[in-house]
C-alpha positions as a LaTeX table, in Angstrom:
\begin{tabular}{lrrr}
\hline
Residue & $x$ (\AA) & $y$ (\AA) & $z$ (\AA) \\
\hline
Unk1 & 0.00 & 0.00 & 0.00 \\
Unk2 & 1.27 & 3.47 & $-0.86$ \\
Unk3 & 1.41 & 6.60 & 1.18 \\
Unk4 & $-1.79$ & 8.45 & 2.10 \\
Unk5 & $-2.29$ & 12.10 & 2.86 \\
Unk6 & $-2.24$ & 11.19 & 6.56 \\
Unk7 & 1.45 & 10.29 & 6.10 \\
Unk8 & 2.15 & 13.92 & 5.18 \\
Unk9 & 0.60 & 15.55 & 8.27 \\
Unk10 & 3.58 & 15.33 & 10.64 \\
Unk11 & 6.11 & 16.18 & 7.90 \\
Unk12 & 4.00 & 19.21 & 6.98 \\
Unk13 & 3.90 & 20.38 & 10.60 \\
Unk14 & 7.66 & 19.80 & 10.85 \\
Unk15 & 8.22 & 21.78 & 7.65 \\
Unk16 & 6.26 & 24.73 & 9.00 \\
Unk17 & 8.12 & 24.61 & 12.32 \\
Unk18 & 11.41 & 24.47 & 10.42 \\
Unk19 & 10.48 & 27.55 & 8.36 \\
Unk20 & 9.66 & 29.60 & 11.44 \\
Unk21 & 6.00 & 28.63 & 11.77 \\
Unk22 & 4.73 & 30.14 & 8.55 \\
Unk23 & 5.68 & 29.94 & 4.88 \\
Unk24 & 4.42 & 30.38 & 1.35 \\
Unk25 & 3.15 & 27.26 & $-0.38$ \\
Unk26 & 6.12 & 26.85 & $-2.75$ \\
Unk27 & 8.58 & 27.10 & 0.15 \\
Unk28 & 6.66 & 24.54 & 2.21 \\
Unk29 & 6.77 & 21.98 & $-0.61$ \\
Unk30 & 10.57 & 22.05 & $-0.76$ \\
Unk31 & 10.89 & 21.38 & 2.98 \\
Unk32 & 8.21 & 18.66 & 2.97 \\
Unk33 & 10.01 & 16.93 & 0.11 \\
Unk34 & 13.29 & 17.11 & 2.05 \\
Unk35 & 11.66 & 15.65 & 5.18 \\
Unk36 & 9.79 & 12.96 & 3.22 \\
Unk37 & 12.73 & 12.01 & 0.95 \\
Unk38 & 13.59 & 8.75 & 2.81 \\
Unk39 & 9.98 & 7.55 & 2.41 \\
Unk40 & 9.62 & 8.93 & $-1.11$ \\
Unk41 & 12.62 & 6.85 & $-2.22$ \\
Unk42 & 10.58 & 3.75 & $-1.35$ \\
Unk43 & 7.54 & 5.06 & $-3.22$ \\
Unk44 & 8.77 & 6.41 & $-6.58$ \\
Unk45 & 5.16 & 6.51 & $-7.82$ \\
Unk46 & 4.68 & 9.54 & $-5.55$ \\
Unk47 & 6.60 & 11.55 & $-8.19$ \\
Unk48 & 4.05 & 10.69 & $-10.87$ \\
Unk49 & 1.25 & 12.99 & $-11.89$ \\
Unk50 & $-2.08$ & 12.84 & $-10.12$ \\
Unk51 & $-4.69$ & 11.50 & $-12.54$ \\
Unk52 & $-5.21$ & 14.03 & $-15.32$ \\
Unk53 & $-4.04$ & 16.97 & $-13.23$ \\
Unk54 & $-0.62$ & 18.52 & $-13.43$ \\
Unk55 & $-0.01$ & 18.08 & $-9.70$ \\
Unk56 & 2.68 & 15.67 & $-8.63$ \\
Unk57 & 1.12 & 13.02 & $-6.40$ \\
Unk58 & 3.08 & 13.83 & $-3.22$ \\
Unk59 & 2.25 & 17.55 & $-3.60$ \\
Unk60 & $-1.43$ & 16.71 & $-4.01$ \\
Unk61 & $-1.32$ & 14.61 & $-0.84$ \\
Unk62 & 0.41 & 17.49 & 0.94 \\
Unk63 & $-2.52$ & 19.72 & $-0.08$ \\
Unk64 & $-4.97$ & 17.17 & 1.34 \\
Unk65 & $-2.95$ & 17.00 & 4.57 \\
Unk66 & $-3.00$ & 20.80 & 4.75 \\
Unk67 & $-6.78$ & 20.91 & 4.43 \\
Unk68 & $-7.29$ & 18.19 & 7.05 \\
Unk69 & $-4.89$ & 19.96 & 9.43 \\
Unk70 & $-6.89$ & 23.16 & 8.92 \\
Unk71 & $-10.09$ & 21.30 & 9.82 \\
Unk72 & $-8.43$ & 20.01 & 13.00 \\
Unk73 & $-7.24$ & 23.51 & 13.94 \\
Unk74 & $-3.55$ & 22.60 & 13.63 \\
Unk75 & $-2.88$ & 24.80 & 10.64 \\
Unk76 & $-4.12$ & 28.28 & 9.76 \\
Unk77 & $-4.76$ & 28.97 & 6.11 \\
Unk78 & $-6.59$ & 32.27 & 6.49 \\
Unk79 & $-3.99$ & 34.09 & 4.37 \\
Unk80 & $-4.12$ & 32.88 & 0.78 \\
Unk81 & $-0.90$ & 31.15 & $-0.25$ \\
Unk82 & 0.56 & 31.17 & 3.28 \\
Unk83 & 0.49 & 28.14 & 5.57 \\
Unk84 & 0.89 & 28.73 & 9.31 \\
Unk85 & 1.15 & 26.21 & 12.13 \\
Unk86 & $-1.19$ & 26.90 & 15.08 \\
Unk87 & $-0.63$ & 26.27 & 18.78 \\
Unk88 & $-2.59$ & 23.02 & 18.43 \\
Unk89 & $-0.28$ & 21.96 & 15.60 \\
Unk90 & 2.79 & 22.85 & 17.65 \\
Unk91 & 1.44 & 20.81 & 20.56 \\
Unk92 & 0.82 & 17.78 & 18.33 \\
Unk93 & 4.34 & 18.08 & 16.96 \\
Unk94 & 5.78 & 18.46 & 20.48 \\
Unk95 & 3.96 & 15.32 & 21.65 \\
Unk96 & 5.10 & 13.42 & 18.57 \\
Unk97 & 8.73 & 14.43 & 19.06 \\
Unk98 & 8.59 & 13.66 & 22.80 \\
Unk99 & 6.89 & 10.27 & 22.60 \\
Unk100 & 7.56 & 9.13 & 19.03 \\
Unk101 & 3.83 & 8.48 & 18.68 \\
Unk102 & 1.35 & 10.56 & 16.75 \\
Unk103 & $-1.35$ & 11.74 & 19.19 \\
Unk104 & $-3.81$ & 11.97 & 16.28 \\
Unk105 & $-3.34$ & 8.36 & 15.22 \\
Unk106 & $-6.77$ & 6.80 & 14.80 \\
Unk107 & $-8.56$ & 10.16 & 14.97 \\
Unk108 & $-9.48$ & 10.06 & 11.29 \\
Unk109 & $-11.28$ & 6.75 & 11.78 \\
Unk110 & $-13.30$ & 8.21 & 14.65 \\
Unk111 & $-14.16$ & 11.21 & 12.48 \\
Unk112 & $-15.14$ & 9.00 & 9.55 \\
Unk113 & $-12.33$ & 10.25 & 7.30 \\
Unk114 & $-10.92$ & 7.58 & 5.01 \\
Unk115 & $-7.74$ & 8.19 & 2.98 \\
Unk116 & $-9.61$ & 7.26 & $-0.19$ \\
Unk117 & $-11.44$ & 10.62 & $-0.05$ \\
Unk118 & $-8.33$ & 12.02 & $-1.72$ \\
Unk119 & $-8.86$ & 9.80 & $-4.77$ \\
Unk120 & $-11.10$ & 12.33 & $-6.42$ \\
Unk121 & $-10.57$ & 15.14 & $-8.86$ \\
Unk122 & $-12.37$ & 17.54 & $-6.52$ \\
Unk123 & $-10.42$ & 20.04 & $-4.45$ \\
Unk124 & $-9.75$ & 18.97 & $-0.84$ \\
Unk125 & $-11.74$ & 21.91 & 0.53 \\
Unk126 & $-14.86$ & 20.90 & $-1.42$ \\
Unk127 & $-14.67$ & 17.30 & $-0.27$ \\
Unk128 & $-14.15$ & 18.19 & 3.40 \\
Unk129 & $-17.00$ & 20.73 & 3.25 \\
Unk130 & $-19.31$ & 18.02 & 1.92 \\
Unk131 & $-18.14$ & 15.52 & 4.58 \\
Unk132 & $-18.72$ & 18.07 & 7.34 \\
Unk133 & $-22.23$ & 18.69 & 6.04 \\
Unk134 & $-22.97$ & 14.97 & 6.05 \\
Unk135 & $-21.59$ & 14.58 & 9.57 \\
Unk136 & $-23.50$ & 17.59 & 10.88 \\
Unk137 & $-26.84$ & 16.81 & 9.28 \\
Unk138 & $-26.81$ & 13.12 & 8.46 \\
Unk139 & $-27.62$ & 14.09 & 4.89 \\
Unk140 & $-26.53$ & 10.90 & 3.14 \\
Unk141 & $-27.57$ & 10.56 & $-0.49$ \\
Unk142 & $-29.64$ & 13.73 & $-0.14$ \\
Unk143 & $-32.20$ & 11.91 & 2.01 \\
Unk144 & $-32.80$ & 12.68 & 5.66 \\
Unk145 & $-34.95$ & 11.17 & 8.35 \\
Unk146 & $-36.55$ & 8.32 & 6.44 \\
Unk147 & $-36.83$ & 5.19 & 8.51 \\
Unk148 & $-38.31$ & 2.03 & 7.14 \\
Unk149 & $-39.58$ & $-0.48$ & 9.64 \\
Unk150 & $-41.21$ & $-3.64$ & 8.35 \\
Unk151 & $-44.45$ & $-4.59$ & 10.02 \\
Unk152 & $-44.58$ & $-8.10$ & 11.34 \\
Unk153 & $-48.00$ & $-9.58$ & 10.72 \\
\hline
\end{tabular}
């Protein structure tokens, strides 16, 4: 099995910490690639292009990681083109570096986020917005509140 966007979360947080806590997108990619290079050597397919898009696969997964980190409050993306680590992101990174374990491991499962959500041509923000709507309202397949109970006769 290849790398998922979850595999890019800690490296992305590390990259932002290494760049002083905030950096422009193009500068973040270079540091993420440097941090991920030992893993990327084992997964050369990560340097391929993502479906029909021009994005390189590992950069696309970094974008998905960024969006998920934003949703978890660990990254601030309020300034277009600038990625900033938040206090929550710094704390996660501190715990990871202290214990060697990711404190968010398993969180995605509890939140109903599967790595296959990234296997779409939609932008990460659109997909996460839709997932949040489903989670908040239970609006699955555009149908809400219909319960079918068979009657035993």
